[in-house]
Amino acid sequence: MKANVLDLPEKEYLLAGNRGCAGCGLSLAYRHILKALEGKALVTVTAGCLTVIQGMYPLTSVQVPSVNTPFASVGSAASGLVAGLRALRRKDLIVLAFAGDGATCDMGIQALSGAADRATDFIYICDDNEGYMNTGTQRSSSTPFGAITSTTPVRGNMRFAKDMPKIMEDHNIPYVCTTSSSYPLDLYEKMRKAKDIKGTRYVHLYTPCPPGWRFPTAQTVRVGKLAVETAMVVLYEVRDGVFRLTGPSKKMAEEGKTRPVTDYLRLQGRFAKLTEQDERRIQDWATRRWQGYLERDSRSKAAASDVDAQEPSEG
Ligand SMILES: Cc1ncc(C[n+]2csc(CCOP(=O)(O)OP(=O)(O)O)c2C)c(N)n1
Ligand code: SF4
């Protein structure tokens, strides 16, 4: 059954007055993630905006236990925590590894790959704010083409982002999904689903960041929604190898509609130096990728109806 905003638990596990910037997509998302897990999580987190939001010892803004770990070892730290909980026969807690896109796509990819290869029973969330935001917006391999960062200040970033969810899909793990802080119900439902699956579950979470992306703090939800409506970000899940578009992306596929990428790009100061040719390249990239997702979605539907047709009819 689909979640409704009225179904969300009232209990808060991320407290108000934390150190996130005004309009931070990550703090909005983290609130819903902890609600979906009912606070029954043992979190391991790398240095980044979430460590700051969670607070510095002896203060904390969260009501869940949390371990800070170096960038390169969050996958290994999670494996150790899973083994520790097993030894203690604690079945009530889920290990949640949480890391930014710099920590995931650049520095921690090998330990994450190893944990997935060992079928470690945990949820990994890559919080993708498309750069090293906590240290002042450096480029990561998940930064989009054309974005100005403090390490690509002149022309902007000249490479398209690494497709991290696709890399995780190729580890043949039971669950991979993409979601966004601008769609809290989509995020909540996917977290509830991930919670009940055994093995490695990978969640790629897009979180707009007002200071890093250079837009007004009141526009966070709008910017995240425009990313999806222009197909710069596509929401989907892959359950046991079966791909399907979800939520707003599924609706866009049914209606055959996407908005031009300019609607998304022009709201953000980080894209201020794009030339017309750059914009065309980004539009082509988004259109080509979207087409690929539509084809995958249709193939999955066709395969499901083939199976239905082969089922012996009752009676
Ligand atoms: C080994 C090491 N190098 C550098 C740093 C400094 N540092 C702290 S947070 C951070 C940025 C992390 O970026 P990302 O993983 O994308 O997370 P975000 O800050 O965007 O949440 C860096 C470089 C560090 N803590 N440890
Ligand atoms: S820099 Fe960006 S991601 Fe980090 S706390 Fe501020 S708004 Fe959130």
PDB file of C-alpha atoms in Angstrom, residues 3-5 8 25 28-33 35-36 179-192 205 221 225 235 248:
ATOM      1  CA  ALA A   3       2.373   5.672   2.118  1.00  0.00           C
ATOM      2  CA  ASN A   4       0.338   8.755   2.906  1.00  0.00           C
ATOM      3  CA  VAL A   5       1.694  11.795   4.682  1.00  0.00           C
ATOM      4  CA  LEU A   8       4.252   8.953   8.841  1.00  0.00           C
ATOM      5  CA  GLY A  25      17.880  18.705   1.544  1.00  0.00           C
ATOM      6  CA  LEU A  28      14.936  16.923   5.430  1.00  0.00           C
ATOM      7  CA  ALA A  29      15.725  13.454   4.067  1.00  0.00           C
ATOM      8  CA  TYR A  30      17.459  12.156   7.197  1.00  0.00           C
ATOM      9  CA  ARG A  31      14.368  13.002   9.262  1.00  0.00           C
ATOM     10  CA  HIS A  32      12.227  10.736   7.044  1.00  0.00           C
ATOM     11  CA  ILE A  33      14.840   7.988   6.849  1.00  0.00           C
ATOM     12  CA  LYS A  35      11.170   7.682  10.816  1.00  0.00           C
ATOM     13  CA  ALA A  36      11.019   4.852   8.236  1.00  0.00           C
ATOM     14  CA  THR A 179      15.255   8.698  -4.482  1.00  0.00           C
ATOM     15  CA  SER A 180      15.186  12.395  -3.587  1.00  0.00           C
ATOM     16  CA  SER A 181      14.663  14.546  -0.508  1.00  0.00           C
ATOM     17  CA  SER A 182      12.055  16.462  -2.523  1.00  0.00           C
ATOM     18  CA  TYR A 183       9.787  13.393  -2.544  1.00  0.00           C
ATOM     19  CA  PRO A 184       9.662  12.329   1.128  1.00  0.00           C
ATOM     20  CA  LEU A 185       6.965   9.702   0.561  1.00  0.00           C
ATOM     21  CA  ASP A 186       8.990   8.057  -2.226  1.00  0.00           C
ATOM     22  CA  LEU A 187      11.992   8.052   0.123  1.00  0.00           C
ATOM     23  CA  TYR A 188       9.937   6.751   3.053  1.00  0.00           C
ATOM     24  CA  GLU A 189       8.415   3.896   1.025  1.00  0.00           C
ATOM     25  CA  LYS A 190      11.784   2.844  -0.394  1.00  0.00           C
ATOM     26  CA  MET A 191      13.363   2.862   3.069  1.00  0.00           C
ATOM     27  CA  ARG A 192      10.489   0.724   4.433  1.00  0.00           C
ATOM     28  CA  LEU A 205      19.588   9.791  -2.411  1.00  0.00           C
ATOM     29  CA  VAL A 221      12.067  21.208  -2.703  1.00  0.00           C
ATOM     30  CA  LYS A 225      11.453  18.306  -8.129  1.00  0.00           C
ATOM     31  CA  LEU A 235      13.665   7.758  -9.759  1.00  0.00           C
ATOM     32  CA  PRO A 248       7.017  10.888 -10.465  1.00  0.00           C
TER      33      PRO A 248
END
